[in-house]
Amino acid sequence: MTQTPGIVVTGASGRMGQMLIKTISDSDKAHLVGAVEQAGHSWVGRDVGEAMGGAPLGVTVTDQPLEVIARAQAIIDFTAPEATLEFAALAAQARAVHVIGTTGMTPEQIARLGPAARHAVIVRAGNMSLGVNLLVQLTKRVAAALDEDFDIEVIEAHHRHKVDAPSGTALMLGEAAAEGRGVDLADVSDRGRDGITGARERGHIGFSAIRGGDIVGEHEVLFAADGERIVLRHAATDRAIFARGALKAALWGQGKGPGEYDMVDVLGL
Ligand SMILES: NC(=O)C1=CN([C@@H]2O[C@H](COP(=O)(O)OP(=O)(O)OC[C@H]3O[C@@H](n4cnc5c(N)ncnc54)[C@H](OP(=O)(O)O)[C@@H]3O)[C@@H](O)[C@H]2O)C=CC1
Ligand SMILES: O=C(O)C1=N[C@H](C(=O)O)C[C@H](O)C1
């Protein structure tokens, strides 16, 4: 029988880490070969299934990522920017597909993924769901069809624990709107308005972030003109959509040439 790809999950105890472990364990297309946490974490040395409060999965949580990545065909990584850069180097060494869901990376940190992508496949997206990646395409089309009489605003809402803003998804949507308009987002981006900001500048793309409760992730792209408004909206109600997308990316990357890819490549949108 052909063996399915073995996958390592980093940030195993995290909200996404646990969802990924469940998704991989339930899948017949891949199997879990490693679960990584930081040194000193209370889960290290325990069976990851038991640590999650369920049945044993036969995988012990480790703080030695290279040991498990060396035996894996893919690593799925929803952690934090500097950790992701370290995992990228290890995945490149092992020639394992590195699926990156981590958001909040600066342009400099993203550029530092370049050397790893010369040796291995990297699939990175601020949102791994089918719905959001479709919304990105729609945003690009709508922005291309409208002129600057329509003000573009990206509004996002997330749970109280989220540490980065605007969300990775909001930035993807902003980039798509800017691309549709044929402008560089860095030149037209309005972030964090407060105080006497002056009137809105024509052609700018604004961002607003709401944080509260257990909101999984909601995104709206507003095109507002005199006399009419268009609203494109996505609401995530279950983190499983991100985990399913990430697993799809890990499988899609098998046998692909080294390089940087995103979910538009994976989903063929
Ligand atoms: N692209 C997408 O579709 C999605 C992206 N995300 C992004 O994924 C990331 C994680 O989100 P979420 O699961 O909610 O966050 P959590 O805080 O619940 O989990 C983060 C995990 O990463 C671990 N971690 C943090 N720093 C390091 C490090 N230096 N080395 C190793 N492990 C580390 C944490 O360990 P510890 O507990 O020890 O701190 C924790 O287990 C965020 O950037 C979020 O925006 C989230 C959902 C969807
Ligand atoms: O931190 C989260 O939770 C999420 N992060 C991603 C983002 O920054 O857009 C994706 C999703 O919205 C959930």
XYZ file of C-alpha atoms and ligand atoms in Angstrom:
330
model
C 0.000 0.000 0.000
C 1.288 3.520 -0.799
C 2.179 5.555 2.279
C 0.439 8.940 2.560
C 2.567 12.102 3.087
C 3.750 12.548 6.676
C 3.026 15.962 8.142
C 4.494 17.896 11.076
C 2.373 20.513 12.840
C 4.175 23.347 14.632
C 2.519 25.359 17.388
C 0.686 22.135 18.250
C -1.139 23.509 21.293
C -2.398 26.626 19.504
C -5.933 27.254 18.265
C -4.882 26.368 14.722
C -2.332 23.743 15.802
C -5.043 21.661 17.464
C -7.442 22.112 14.545
C -4.715 20.980 12.126
C -3.882 17.897 14.197
C -7.556 16.923 14.237
C -7.923 17.528 10.482
C -4.813 15.501 9.595
C -5.746 12.659 11.972
C -9.213 12.459 10.424
C -7.823 12.446 6.863
C -6.983 9.351 4.827
C -4.755 11.422 2.491
C -2.005 12.258 5.017
C -0.758 11.212 8.433
C 0.703 13.063 11.391
C 4.402 12.399 12.017
C 5.249 15.217 14.399
C 3.852 17.846 16.725
C 6.167 20.676 17.758
C 5.981 23.059 20.690
C 8.465 25.481 22.241
C 11.000 24.214 24.806
C 9.493 24.373 28.287
C 5.890 24.014 27.063
C 3.857 21.692 29.299
C 2.843 19.528 26.299
C 6.431 18.536 25.391
C 6.930 14.791 26.012
C 3.177 14.033 26.049
C 1.105 12.233 23.408
C -0.472 15.054 21.403
C -3.924 13.409 21.259
C -4.004 13.065 25.043
C -2.676 16.590 25.530
C -5.612 17.768 23.416
C -7.958 15.935 25.774
C -8.747 13.004 23.466
C -7.503 9.536 22.534
C -3.749 8.960 22.049
C -2.495 9.572 18.505
C 0.894 7.890 18.889
C 2.789 11.153 18.300
C 4.776 12.690 21.149
C 5.052 16.491 21.280
C 8.657 17.546 20.769
C 10.719 20.715 21.127
C 13.264 19.346 18.596
C 11.684 20.301 15.236
C 14.485 19.107 12.947
C 14.223 15.522 14.243
C 10.604 15.246 13.079
C 10.816 17.502 10.018
C 13.640 15.285 8.683
C 11.094 12.412 8.528
C 8.239 14.493 7.040
C 7.030 15.378 3.565
C 5.376 18.598 4.783
C 5.211 20.962 7.722
C 2.122 23.036 8.478
C 3.003 26.114 10.427
C 0.590 28.566 12.059
C 2.819 30.133 14.732
C 4.607 33.501 14.865
C 6.827 35.350 12.341
C 10.315 34.669 13.761
C 9.429 31.038 14.545
C 8.184 30.603 10.979
C 11.520 31.852 9.619
C 13.342 29.228 11.692
C 10.971 26.501 10.510
C 11.501 27.628 6.885
C 15.222 26.947 7.182
C 14.555 23.472 8.640
C 11.928 22.626 6.007
C 14.350 23.698 3.269
C 17.051 21.466 4.759
C 14.649 18.500 4.716
C 13.167 19.473 1.303
C 9.745 19.340 2.955
C 6.797 21.409 1.717
C 6.329 24.324 4.137
C 2.739 25.560 4.432
C 2.761 28.925 6.208
C -0.434 30.309 7.727
C 1.376 32.652 10.122
C 0.362 36.297 9.671
C 1.901 39.558 10.857
C 5.148 39.024 8.936
C 6.834 42.270 7.833
C 7.940 42.683 4.203
C 11.530 42.151 5.426
C 10.574 38.882 7.125
C 8.740 37.724 3.993
C 11.834 38.499 1.927
C 13.876 36.313 4.309
C 11.847 33.284 3.122
C 13.540 33.643 -0.283
C 16.608 31.443 0.397
C 14.446 28.609 1.785
C 12.187 28.752 -1.283
C 15.195 27.998 -3.471
C 15.313 24.507 -1.944
C 11.730 23.647 -1.063
C 8.109 24.465 -1.825
C 6.617 27.222 0.336
C 2.868 27.839 0.223
C 2.015 30.977 2.190
C -1.332 32.727 2.541
C -2.873 35.021 5.136
C -6.019 32.955 4.725
C -6.222 29.326 3.591
C -9.995 29.162 3.063
C -11.620 28.696 -0.322
C -14.163 31.440 0.407
C -11.648 34.149 1.215
C -9.423 33.308 -1.746
C -12.473 33.596 -3.981
C -13.318 36.919 -2.309
C -9.797 38.110 -3.126
C -10.421 37.417 -6.820
C -13.809 39.167 -6.679
C -12.264 42.185 -4.943
C -9.668 42.512 -7.706
C -12.398 42.380 -10.380
C -14.699 44.863 -8.680
C -11.838 47.300 -7.997
C -10.761 47.068 -11.640
C -14.308 47.824 -12.819
C -14.806 50.918 -10.624
C -13.004 54.247 -10.615
C -11.870 56.351 -7.661
C -15.394 57.738 -7.168
C -15.692 54.547 -5.103
C -13.788 54.726 -1.809
C -12.425 51.325 -0.784
C -12.406 50.300 2.886
C -11.394 46.911 4.303
C -13.012 46.087 7.647
C -12.076 43.023 9.682
C -13.113 41.522 13.009
C -11.322 38.844 15.049
C -11.232 37.272 18.521
C -9.669 39.054 21.490
C -6.447 36.967 21.367
C -5.289 38.054 17.904
C -1.959 39.899 18.089
C -1.563 41.393 14.589
C -3.569 44.061 12.730
C -4.657 44.490 10.056
C -5.214 40.766 9.649
C -3.323 38.864 6.970
C -6.616 38.465 5.122
C -7.351 42.205 5.235
C -3.936 42.829 3.699
C -4.609 40.245 0.972
C -7.904 42.012 0.200
C -6.210 45.429 0.232
C -3.498 44.152 -2.127
C -6.162 42.740 -4.444
C -8.061 46.040 -4.483
C -4.857 47.960 -5.187
C -3.883 45.537 -7.948
C -7.340 45.867 -9.520
C -6.889 49.633 -9.497
C -3.349 49.406 -10.826
C -1.767 51.117 -7.807
C 0.752 50.113 -5.158
C -0.972 49.457 -1.807
C 1.963 50.993 0.094
C 1.258 54.346 -1.623
C -2.480 54.486 -0.844
C -2.926 52.578 2.408
C -4.699 54.361 5.341
C -4.237 52.440 8.591
C -5.314 53.264 12.115
C -7.175 56.570 11.717
C -7.431 58.513 14.980
C -7.918 62.170 15.907
C -8.089 65.023 13.377
C -7.159 62.935 10.356
C -8.382 65.368 7.706
C -10.846 64.334 5.019
C -10.426 61.000 3.300
C -8.002 61.133 0.369
C -9.404 60.129 -2.993
C -8.015 56.789 -4.165
C -6.849 55.647 -0.744
C -7.639 52.196 0.667
C -8.574 52.243 4.351
C -8.284 49.490 6.983
C -10.249 49.076 10.219
C -9.769 46.296 12.782
C -12.231 45.132 15.447
C -11.093 42.749 18.228
C -13.495 40.989 20.568
C -14.786 37.742 22.061
C -14.431 34.563 20.042
C -14.951 35.963 16.512
C -13.202 33.465 14.214
C -12.629 35.965 11.378
C -14.887 38.325 9.427
C -13.866 40.474 6.462
C -15.695 43.093 4.456
C -14.569 45.103 1.431
C -16.686 48.232 1.089
C -16.824 50.192 -2.168
C -18.612 53.421 -1.223
C -19.597 56.117 -3.722
C -22.101 58.972 -3.672
C -25.525 57.337 -3.828
C -24.502 53.651 -3.744
C -22.366 51.071 -1.957
C -21.128 47.586 -2.826
C -20.138 45.259 0.010
C -18.182 42.017 -0.436
C -18.169 39.949 2.753
C -16.839 36.687 4.168
C -17.504 35.284 7.626
C -15.572 32.326 9.010
C -17.450 30.448 11.718
C -15.150 27.423 12.076
C -11.319 27.246 11.983
C -11.652 23.901 10.175
C -11.867 25.849 6.887
C -8.287 27.094 7.372
C -7.010 23.659 8.385
C -8.635 21.961 5.382
C -7.043 24.545 3.071
C -3.638 24.075 4.690
C -3.825 20.289 4.322
C -4.836 20.714 0.681
C -1.780 22.950 0.185
C 0.557 20.399 1.819
C -0.720 17.681 -0.542
C -0.684 19.974 -3.607
C 2.966 20.869 -2.936
C 4.184 17.256 -3.174
C 6.346 16.884 -6.275
C 6.219 20.605 -7.172
C 9.452 22.476 -7.880
C 10.942 24.730 -5.186
C 9.474 28.228 -4.996
C 6.934 30.453 -3.291
C 3.261 29.739 -3.953
C -0.069 30.841 -2.512
C -3.597 29.469 -2.185
C -4.598 30.897 -5.557
C -2.058 28.454 -7.047
C -3.325 25.597 -4.877
C -7.010 26.218 -5.581
C -6.459 27.072 -9.257
C -8.453 30.313 -8.934
N -3.591 31.751 7.135
C -4.725 31.362 7.742
O -5.664 30.821 7.132
C -4.830 31.579 9.226
C -3.796 32.142 9.899
N -3.802 32.234 11.245
C -2.588 32.742 11.860
O -1.921 31.653 12.497
C -1.161 32.127 13.598
C -1.521 31.342 14.840
O -2.864 31.596 15.182
P -3.544 30.873 16.436
O -3.460 29.390 16.286
O -4.864 31.506 16.623
O -2.555 31.357 17.615
P -2.205 30.641 19.001
O -1.578 31.702 19.840
O -3.391 29.902 19.509
O -1.100 29.562 18.596
C 0.195 29.893 18.214
C 1.066 28.697 18.470
O 2.384 28.983 17.988
C 3.320 28.701 19.023
N 4.502 29.558 18.938
C 4.546 30.902 19.119
N 5.825 31.328 19.019
C 6.568 30.235 18.787
C 7.951 30.020 18.635
N 8.826 31.046 18.698
N 8.392 28.760 18.400
C 7.506 27.736 18.344
N 6.183 27.875 18.515
C 5.731 29.116 18.729
C 2.568 28.965 20.317
O 3.206 28.309 21.372
P 3.069 28.849 22.881
O 1.729 28.400 23.332
O 4.196 28.197 23.591
O 3.220 30.354 22.805
C 1.210 28.376 19.967
O 1.189 26.985 20.139
C -1.451 33.632 13.668
O -0.443 34.325 12.972
C -2.778 33.760 12.940
O -3.014 35.035 12.409
C -4.863 31.807 11.980
C -5.943 31.247 11.380
C -6.034 31.114 9.944
O -5.640 35.044 13.846
C -6.661 34.507 13.360
O -7.481 33.917 14.054
C -6.843 34.553 11.905
N -5.868 35.025 11.180
C -5.823 35.130 9.780
C -5.649 36.566 9.369
O -4.817 37.263 9.977
O -6.313 37.005 8.435
C -6.934 34.403 9.088
C -8.227 34.315 9.825
O -8.969 35.474 9.602
C -8.067 34.003 11.287
